[in-house]
C-alpha positions as protocol buffer text, in pm:
chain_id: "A"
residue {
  index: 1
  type: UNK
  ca { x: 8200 y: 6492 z: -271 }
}
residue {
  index: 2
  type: UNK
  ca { x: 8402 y: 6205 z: -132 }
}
residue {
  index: 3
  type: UNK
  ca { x: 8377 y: 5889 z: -35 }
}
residue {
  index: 4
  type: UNK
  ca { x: 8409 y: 5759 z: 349 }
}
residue {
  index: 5
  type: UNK
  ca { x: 8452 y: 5446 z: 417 }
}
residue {
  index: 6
  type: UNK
  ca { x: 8435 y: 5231 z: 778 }
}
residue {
  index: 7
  type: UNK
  ca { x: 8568 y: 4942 z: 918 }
}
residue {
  index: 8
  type: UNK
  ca { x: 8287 y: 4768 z: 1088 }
}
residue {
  index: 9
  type: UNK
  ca { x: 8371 y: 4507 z: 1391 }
}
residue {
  index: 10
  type: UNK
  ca { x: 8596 y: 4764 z: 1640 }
}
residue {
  index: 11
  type: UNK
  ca { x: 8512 y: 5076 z: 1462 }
}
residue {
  index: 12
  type: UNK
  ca { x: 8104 y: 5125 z: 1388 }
}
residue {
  index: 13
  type: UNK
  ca { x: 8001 y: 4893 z: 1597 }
}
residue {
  index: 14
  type: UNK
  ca { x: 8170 y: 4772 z: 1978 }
}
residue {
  index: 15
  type: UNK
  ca { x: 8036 y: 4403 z: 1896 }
}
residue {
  index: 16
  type: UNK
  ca { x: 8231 y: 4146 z: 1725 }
}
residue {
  index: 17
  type: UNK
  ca { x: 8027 y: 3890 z: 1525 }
}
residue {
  index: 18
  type: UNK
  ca { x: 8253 y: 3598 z: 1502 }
}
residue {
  index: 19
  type: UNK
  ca { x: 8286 y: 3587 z: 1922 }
}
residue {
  index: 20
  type: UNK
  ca { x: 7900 y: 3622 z: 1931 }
}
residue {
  index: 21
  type: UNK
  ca { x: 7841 y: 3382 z: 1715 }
}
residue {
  index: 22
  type: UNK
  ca { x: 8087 y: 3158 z: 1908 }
}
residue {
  index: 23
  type: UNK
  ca { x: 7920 y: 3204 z: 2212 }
}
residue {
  index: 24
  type: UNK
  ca { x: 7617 y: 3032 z: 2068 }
}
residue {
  index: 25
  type: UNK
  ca { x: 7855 y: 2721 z: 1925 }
}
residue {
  index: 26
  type: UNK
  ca { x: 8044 y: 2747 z: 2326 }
}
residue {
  index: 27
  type: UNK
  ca { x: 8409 y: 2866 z: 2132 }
}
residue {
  index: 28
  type: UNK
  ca { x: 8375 y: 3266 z: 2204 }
}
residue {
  index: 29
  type: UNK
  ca { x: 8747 y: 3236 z: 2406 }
}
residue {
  index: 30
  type: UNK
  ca { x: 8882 y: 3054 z: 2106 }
}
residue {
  index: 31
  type: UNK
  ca { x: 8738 y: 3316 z: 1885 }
}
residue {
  index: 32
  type: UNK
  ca { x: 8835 y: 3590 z: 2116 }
}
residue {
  index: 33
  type: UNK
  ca { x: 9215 y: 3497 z: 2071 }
}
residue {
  index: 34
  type: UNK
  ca { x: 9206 y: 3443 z: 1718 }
}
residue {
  index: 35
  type: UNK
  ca { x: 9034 y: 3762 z: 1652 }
}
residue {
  index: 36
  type: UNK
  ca { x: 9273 y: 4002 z: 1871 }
}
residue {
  index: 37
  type: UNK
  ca { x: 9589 y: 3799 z: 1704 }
}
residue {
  index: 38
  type: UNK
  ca { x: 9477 y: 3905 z: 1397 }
}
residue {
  index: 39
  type: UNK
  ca { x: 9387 y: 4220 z: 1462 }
}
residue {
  index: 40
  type: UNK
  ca { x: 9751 y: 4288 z: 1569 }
}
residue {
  index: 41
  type: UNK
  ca { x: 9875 y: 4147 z: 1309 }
}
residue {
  index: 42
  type: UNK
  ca { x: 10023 y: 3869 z: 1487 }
}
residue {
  index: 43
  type: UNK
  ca { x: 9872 y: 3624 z: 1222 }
}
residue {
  index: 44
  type: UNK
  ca { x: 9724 y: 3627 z: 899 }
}
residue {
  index: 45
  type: UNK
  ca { x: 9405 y: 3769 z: 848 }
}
residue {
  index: 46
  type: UNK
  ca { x: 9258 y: 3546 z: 591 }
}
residue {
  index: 47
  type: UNK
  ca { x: 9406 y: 3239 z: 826 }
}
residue {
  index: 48
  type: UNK
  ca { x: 9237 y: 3374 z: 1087 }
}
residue {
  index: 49
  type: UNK
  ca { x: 8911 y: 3451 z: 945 }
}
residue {
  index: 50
  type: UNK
  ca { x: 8927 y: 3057 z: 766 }
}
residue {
  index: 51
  type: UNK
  ca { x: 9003 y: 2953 z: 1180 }
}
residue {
  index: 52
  type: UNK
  ca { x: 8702 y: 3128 z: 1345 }
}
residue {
  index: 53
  type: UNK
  ca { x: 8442 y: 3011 z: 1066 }
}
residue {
  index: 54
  type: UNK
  ca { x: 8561 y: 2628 z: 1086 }
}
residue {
  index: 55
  type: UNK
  ca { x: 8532 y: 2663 z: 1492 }
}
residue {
  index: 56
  type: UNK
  ca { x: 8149 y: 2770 z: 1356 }
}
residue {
  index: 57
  type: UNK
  ca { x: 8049 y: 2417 z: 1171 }
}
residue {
  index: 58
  type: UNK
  ca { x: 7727 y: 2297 z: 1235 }
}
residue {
  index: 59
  type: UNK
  ca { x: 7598 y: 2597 z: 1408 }
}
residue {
  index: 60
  type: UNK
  ca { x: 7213 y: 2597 z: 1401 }
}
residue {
  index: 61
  type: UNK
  ca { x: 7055 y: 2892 z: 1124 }
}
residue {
  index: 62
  type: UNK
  ca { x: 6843 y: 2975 z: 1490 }
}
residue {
  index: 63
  type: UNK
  ca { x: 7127 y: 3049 z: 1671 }
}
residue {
  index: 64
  type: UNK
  ca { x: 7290 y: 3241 z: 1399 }
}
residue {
  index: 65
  type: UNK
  ca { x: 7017 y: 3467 z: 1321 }
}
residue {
  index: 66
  type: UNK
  ca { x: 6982 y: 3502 z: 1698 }
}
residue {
  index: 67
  type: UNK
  ca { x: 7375 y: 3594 z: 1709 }
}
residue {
  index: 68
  type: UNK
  ca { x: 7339 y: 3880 z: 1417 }
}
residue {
  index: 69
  type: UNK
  ca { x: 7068 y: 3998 z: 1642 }
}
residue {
  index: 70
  type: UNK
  ca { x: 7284 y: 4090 z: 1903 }
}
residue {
  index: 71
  type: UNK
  ca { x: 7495 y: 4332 z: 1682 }
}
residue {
  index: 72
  type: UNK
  ca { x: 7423 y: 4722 z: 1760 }
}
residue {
  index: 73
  type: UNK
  ca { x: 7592 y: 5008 z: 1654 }
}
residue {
  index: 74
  type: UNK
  ca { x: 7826 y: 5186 z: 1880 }
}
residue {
  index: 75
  type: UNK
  ca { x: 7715 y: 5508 z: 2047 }
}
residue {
  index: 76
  type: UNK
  ca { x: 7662 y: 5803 z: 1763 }
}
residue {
  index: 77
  type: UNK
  ca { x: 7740 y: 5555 z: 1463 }
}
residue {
  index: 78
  type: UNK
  ca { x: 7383 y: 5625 z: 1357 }
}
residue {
  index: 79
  type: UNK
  ca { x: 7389 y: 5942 z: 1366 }
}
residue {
  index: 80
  type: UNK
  ca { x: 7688 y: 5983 z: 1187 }
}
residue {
  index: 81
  type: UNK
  ca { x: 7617 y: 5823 z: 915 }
}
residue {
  index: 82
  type: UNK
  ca { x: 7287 y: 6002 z: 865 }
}
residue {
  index: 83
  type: UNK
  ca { x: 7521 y: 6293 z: 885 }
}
residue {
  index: 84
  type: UNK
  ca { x: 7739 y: 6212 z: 645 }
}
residue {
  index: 85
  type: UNK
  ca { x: 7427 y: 6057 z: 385 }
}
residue {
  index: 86
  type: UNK
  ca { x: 7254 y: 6421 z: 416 }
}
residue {
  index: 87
  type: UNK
  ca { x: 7601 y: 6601 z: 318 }
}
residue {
  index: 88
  type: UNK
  ca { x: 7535 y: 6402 z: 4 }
}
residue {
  index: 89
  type: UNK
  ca { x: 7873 y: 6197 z: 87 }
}
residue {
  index: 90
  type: UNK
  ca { x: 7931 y: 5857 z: -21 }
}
residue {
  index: 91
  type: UNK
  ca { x: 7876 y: 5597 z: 289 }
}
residue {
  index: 92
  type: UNK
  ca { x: 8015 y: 5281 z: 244 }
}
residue {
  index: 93
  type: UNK
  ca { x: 8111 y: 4998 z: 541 }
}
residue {
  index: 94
  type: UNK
  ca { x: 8407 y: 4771 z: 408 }
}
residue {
  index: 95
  type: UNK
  ca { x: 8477 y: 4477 z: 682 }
}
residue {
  index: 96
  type: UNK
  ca { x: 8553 y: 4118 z: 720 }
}
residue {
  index: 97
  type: UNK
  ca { x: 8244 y: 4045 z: 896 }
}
residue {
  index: 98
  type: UNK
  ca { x: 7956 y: 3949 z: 732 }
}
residue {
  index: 99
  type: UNK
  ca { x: 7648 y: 4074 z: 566 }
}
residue {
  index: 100
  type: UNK
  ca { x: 7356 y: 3987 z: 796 }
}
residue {
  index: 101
  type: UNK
  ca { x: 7501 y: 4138 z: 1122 }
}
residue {
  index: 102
  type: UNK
  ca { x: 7603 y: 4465 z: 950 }
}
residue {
  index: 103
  type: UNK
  ca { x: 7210 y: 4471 z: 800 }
}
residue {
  index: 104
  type: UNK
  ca { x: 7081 y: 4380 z: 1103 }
}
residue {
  index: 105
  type: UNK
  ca { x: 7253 y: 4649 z: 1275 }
}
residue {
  index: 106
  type: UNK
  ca { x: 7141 y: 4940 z: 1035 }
}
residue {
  index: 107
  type: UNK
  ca { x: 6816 y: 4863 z: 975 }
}
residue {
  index: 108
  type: UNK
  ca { x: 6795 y: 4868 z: 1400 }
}
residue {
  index: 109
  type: UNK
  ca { x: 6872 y: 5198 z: 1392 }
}
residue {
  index: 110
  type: UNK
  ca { x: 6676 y: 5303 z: 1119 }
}
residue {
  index: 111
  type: UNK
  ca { x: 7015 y: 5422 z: 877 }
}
residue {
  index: 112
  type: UNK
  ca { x: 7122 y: 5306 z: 577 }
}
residue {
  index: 113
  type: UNK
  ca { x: 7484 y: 5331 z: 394 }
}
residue {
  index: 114
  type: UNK
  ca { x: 7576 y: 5368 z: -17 }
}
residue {
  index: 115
  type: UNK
  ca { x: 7775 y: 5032 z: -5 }
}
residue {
  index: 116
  type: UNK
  ca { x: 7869 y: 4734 z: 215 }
}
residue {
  index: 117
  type: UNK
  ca { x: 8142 y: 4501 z: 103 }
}
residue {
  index: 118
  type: UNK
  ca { x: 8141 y: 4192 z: 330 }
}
residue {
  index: 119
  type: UNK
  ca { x: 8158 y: 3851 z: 380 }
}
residue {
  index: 120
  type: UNK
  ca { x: 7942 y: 3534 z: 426 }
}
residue {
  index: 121
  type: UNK
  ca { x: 7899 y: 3238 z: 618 }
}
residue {
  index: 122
  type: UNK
  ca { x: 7746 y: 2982 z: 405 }
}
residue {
  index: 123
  type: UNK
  ca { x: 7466 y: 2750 z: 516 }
}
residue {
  index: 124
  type: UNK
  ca { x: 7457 y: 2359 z: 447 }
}
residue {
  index: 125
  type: UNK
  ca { x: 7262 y: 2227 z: 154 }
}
residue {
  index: 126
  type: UNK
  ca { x: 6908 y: 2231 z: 376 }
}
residue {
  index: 127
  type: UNK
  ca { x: 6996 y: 2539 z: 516 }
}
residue {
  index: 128
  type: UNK
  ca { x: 6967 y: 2448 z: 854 }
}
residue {
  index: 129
  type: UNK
  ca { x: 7328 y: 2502 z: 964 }
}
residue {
  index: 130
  type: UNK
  ca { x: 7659 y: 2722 z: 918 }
}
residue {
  index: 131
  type: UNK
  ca { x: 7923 y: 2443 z: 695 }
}
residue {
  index: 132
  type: UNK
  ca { x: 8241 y: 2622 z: 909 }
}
residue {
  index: 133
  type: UNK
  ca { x: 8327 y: 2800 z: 568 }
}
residue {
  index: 134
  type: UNK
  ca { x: 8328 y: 3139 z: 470 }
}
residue {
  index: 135
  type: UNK
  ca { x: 8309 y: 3332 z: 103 }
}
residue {
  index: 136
  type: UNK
  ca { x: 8328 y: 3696 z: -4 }
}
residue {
  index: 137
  type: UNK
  ca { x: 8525 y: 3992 z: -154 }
}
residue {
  index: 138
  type: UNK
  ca { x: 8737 y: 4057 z: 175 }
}
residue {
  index: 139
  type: UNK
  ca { x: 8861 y: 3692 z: 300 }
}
residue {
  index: 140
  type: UNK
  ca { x: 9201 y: 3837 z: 207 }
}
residue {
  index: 141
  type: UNK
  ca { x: 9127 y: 4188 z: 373 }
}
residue {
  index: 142
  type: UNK
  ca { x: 9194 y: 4369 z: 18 }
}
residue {
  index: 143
  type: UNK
  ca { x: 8989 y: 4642 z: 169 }
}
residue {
  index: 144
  type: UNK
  ca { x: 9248 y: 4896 z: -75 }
}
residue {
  index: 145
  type: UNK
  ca { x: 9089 y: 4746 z: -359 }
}
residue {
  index: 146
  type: UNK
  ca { x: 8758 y: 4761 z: -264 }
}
residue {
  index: 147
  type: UNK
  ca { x: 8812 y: 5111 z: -160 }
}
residue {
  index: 148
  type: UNK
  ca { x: 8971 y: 5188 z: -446 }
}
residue {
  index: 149
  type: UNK
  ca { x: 8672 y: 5045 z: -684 }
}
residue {
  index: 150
  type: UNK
  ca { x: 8429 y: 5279 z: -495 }
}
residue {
  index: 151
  type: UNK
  ca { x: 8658 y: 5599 z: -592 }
}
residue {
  index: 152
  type: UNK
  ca { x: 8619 y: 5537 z: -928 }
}
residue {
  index: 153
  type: UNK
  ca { x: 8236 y: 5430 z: -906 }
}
residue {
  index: 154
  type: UNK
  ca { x: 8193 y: 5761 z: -720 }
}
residue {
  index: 155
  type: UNK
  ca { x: 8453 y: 5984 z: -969 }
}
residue {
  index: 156
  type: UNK
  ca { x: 8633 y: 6063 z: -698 }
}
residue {
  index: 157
  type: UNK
  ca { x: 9039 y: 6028 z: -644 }
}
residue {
  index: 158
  type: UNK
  ca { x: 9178 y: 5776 z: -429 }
}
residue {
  index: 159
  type: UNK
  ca { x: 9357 y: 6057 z: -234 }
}
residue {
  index: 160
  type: UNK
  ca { x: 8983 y: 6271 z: -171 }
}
residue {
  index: 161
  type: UNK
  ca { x: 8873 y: 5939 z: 23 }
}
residue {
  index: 162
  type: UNK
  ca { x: 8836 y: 5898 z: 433 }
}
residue {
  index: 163
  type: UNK
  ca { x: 8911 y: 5567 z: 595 }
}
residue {
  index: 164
  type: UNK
  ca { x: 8810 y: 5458 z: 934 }
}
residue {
  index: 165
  type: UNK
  ca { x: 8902 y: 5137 z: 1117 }
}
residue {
  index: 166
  type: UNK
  ca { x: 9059 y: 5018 z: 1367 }
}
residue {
  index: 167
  type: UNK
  ca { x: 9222 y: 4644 z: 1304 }
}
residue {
  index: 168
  type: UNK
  ca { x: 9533 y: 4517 z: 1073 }
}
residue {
  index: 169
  type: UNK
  ca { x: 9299 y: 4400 z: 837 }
}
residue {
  index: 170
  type: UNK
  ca { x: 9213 y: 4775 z: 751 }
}
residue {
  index: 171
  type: UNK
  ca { x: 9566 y: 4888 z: 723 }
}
residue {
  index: 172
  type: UNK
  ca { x: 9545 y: 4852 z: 318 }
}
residue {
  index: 173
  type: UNK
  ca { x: 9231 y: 5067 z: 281 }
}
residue {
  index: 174
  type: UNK
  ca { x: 9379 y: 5296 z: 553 }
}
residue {
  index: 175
  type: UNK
  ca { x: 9692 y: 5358 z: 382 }
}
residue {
  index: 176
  type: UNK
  ca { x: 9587 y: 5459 z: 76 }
}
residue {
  index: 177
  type: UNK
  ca { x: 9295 y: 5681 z: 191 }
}
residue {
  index: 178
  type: UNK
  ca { x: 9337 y: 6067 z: 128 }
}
residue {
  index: 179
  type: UNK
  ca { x: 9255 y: 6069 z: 529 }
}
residue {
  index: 180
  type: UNK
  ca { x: 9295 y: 5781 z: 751 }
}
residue {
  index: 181
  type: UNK
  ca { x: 9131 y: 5793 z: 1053 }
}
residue {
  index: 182
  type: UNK
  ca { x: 9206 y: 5519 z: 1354 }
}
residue {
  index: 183
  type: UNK
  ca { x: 8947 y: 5438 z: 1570 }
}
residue {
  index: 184
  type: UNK
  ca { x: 9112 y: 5352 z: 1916 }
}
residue {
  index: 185
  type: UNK
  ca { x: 9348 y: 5143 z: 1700 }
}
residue {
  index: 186
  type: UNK
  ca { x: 9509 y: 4802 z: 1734 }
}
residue {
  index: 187
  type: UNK
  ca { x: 9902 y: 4972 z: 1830 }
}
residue {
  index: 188
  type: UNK
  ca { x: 10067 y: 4803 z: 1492 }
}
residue {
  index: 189
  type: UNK
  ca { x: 9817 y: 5029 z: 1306 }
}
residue {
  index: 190
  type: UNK
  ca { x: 9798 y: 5321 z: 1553 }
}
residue {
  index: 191
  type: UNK
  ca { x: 10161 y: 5445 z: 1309 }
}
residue {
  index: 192
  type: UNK
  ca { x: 9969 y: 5457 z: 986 }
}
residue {
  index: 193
  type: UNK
  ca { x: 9697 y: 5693 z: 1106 }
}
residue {
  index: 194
  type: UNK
  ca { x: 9695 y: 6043 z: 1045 }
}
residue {
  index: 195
  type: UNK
  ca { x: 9422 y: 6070 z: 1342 }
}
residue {
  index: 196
  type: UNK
  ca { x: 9359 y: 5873 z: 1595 }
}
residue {
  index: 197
  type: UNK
  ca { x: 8944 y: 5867 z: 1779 }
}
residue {
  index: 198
  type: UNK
  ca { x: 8814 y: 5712 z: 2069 }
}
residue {
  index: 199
  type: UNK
  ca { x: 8442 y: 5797 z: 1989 }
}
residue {
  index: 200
  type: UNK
  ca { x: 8220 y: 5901 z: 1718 }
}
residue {
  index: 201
  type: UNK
  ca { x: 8151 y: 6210 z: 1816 }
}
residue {
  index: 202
  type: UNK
  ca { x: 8516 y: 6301 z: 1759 }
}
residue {
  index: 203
  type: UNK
  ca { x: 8546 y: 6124 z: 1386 }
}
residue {
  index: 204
  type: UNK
  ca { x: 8274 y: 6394 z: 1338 }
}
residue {
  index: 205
  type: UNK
  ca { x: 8495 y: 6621 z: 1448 }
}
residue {
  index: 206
  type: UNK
  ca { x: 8800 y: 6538 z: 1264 }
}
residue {
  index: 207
  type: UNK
  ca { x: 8576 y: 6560 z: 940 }
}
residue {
  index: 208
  type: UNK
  ca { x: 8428 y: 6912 z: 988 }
}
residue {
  index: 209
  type: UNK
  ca { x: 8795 y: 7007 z: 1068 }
}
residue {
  index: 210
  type: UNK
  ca { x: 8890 y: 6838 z: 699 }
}
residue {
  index: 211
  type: UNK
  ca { x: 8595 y: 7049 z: 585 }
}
residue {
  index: 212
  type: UNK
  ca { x: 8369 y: 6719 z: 493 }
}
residue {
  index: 213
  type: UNK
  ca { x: 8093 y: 6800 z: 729 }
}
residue {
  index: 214
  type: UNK
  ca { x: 7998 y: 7132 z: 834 }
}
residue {
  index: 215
  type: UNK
  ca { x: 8003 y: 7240 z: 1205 }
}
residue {
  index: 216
  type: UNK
  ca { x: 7658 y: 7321 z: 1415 }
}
């Protein structure tokens, strides 16, 4: 038994929340840039995260919901994690993004995972709009910690756990995984892979060659 763990934005799913939900407030290009800065590690990711959700203020709950909507998983994310659930391995989807897309997404496709760890974007006192502020457990991208506090839920070592992501945010949880896998990754985290994917089809593969999944 282990524990694998993915990034979400980039890595499960080809959408990224923050630019959809800017494209509904008309700042997607200002999000765009602030997300691929951070994702290179060019800035700070908690900086950047604080950036995109002020450029969100006053956003209507519609056109939020709407936005979450629009999040899908990529091509044989589904499938994978069904995979993995039915190998009786712990699924767990550690991101920066927030709650309602990644739910939104799974229950789509009809799959489920052992644990998300996310973030929020609070709603005004009426609810009837975003307040351009944003809580949670991985603001600061601690994703080590988090990944680290499943491993001992589980009873598993630090070292037996699989990592998957794609953005400088998930360097911590990827270098400290037992197996870090990089899913096309940013090139300032591309180093601190020990395998590098462009597809989910071949993260299956590199986990039936670790002997976590068993081939067809």
């Amino acid at each position: 038994m282990t524990v694998v763990a993915f990034d979400f934005d980039g890595t499960l799913s080809d959408s990224e929340m923050t630019v959809l939900l800017g494209d509904r407030r008309g700042v997607a290009e200002d999000m765009d840039e602030i997300t691929e800065r951070a994702m290179n590690d060019e800035i700070d990711y908690a900086e950047s995260l604080h950036k995109r959700a002020a450029l969100l203020e006053a956003l209507p709950r519609e056109d939020a919901a709407a936005a979450f909507d629009e999040v899908v998983l990529r091509e044989g994310a589904a499938d994978l994690i069904a995979e993995l659930n039915e190998a009786g391995i712990t699924t767990a989807i550690l991101t920066g993004g927030f709650e309602r897309g990644v739910a939104a997404a799974l229950e789509r496709e009809g799959v489920s995972v052992d644990h998300i760890v996310s973030n929020r974007l609070p709603m005004n006192d009426d609810g009837t709009e975003l307040t351009g502020e944003v809580d949670g457990p991985l603001i600061e991208g601690t994703k080590d910690d988090a990944l680290a506090a499943l491993a001992d839920d589980v009873g598993v070592d630090l070292a037996e756990t699989v990592a998957v992501g794609d953005g400088a945010n998930d360097l911590p949880m990827l270098e400290v995984a037992g197996l870090a896998i990089g899913f096309d990754p940013k090139p300032a985290v591309e180093p601190h892979c020990d395998v590098v994917v462009t597809s989910m089809a071949e993260a299956r593969e590199t986990l039936v060659e670790e002997g976590h999944l068993t081939d067809r």
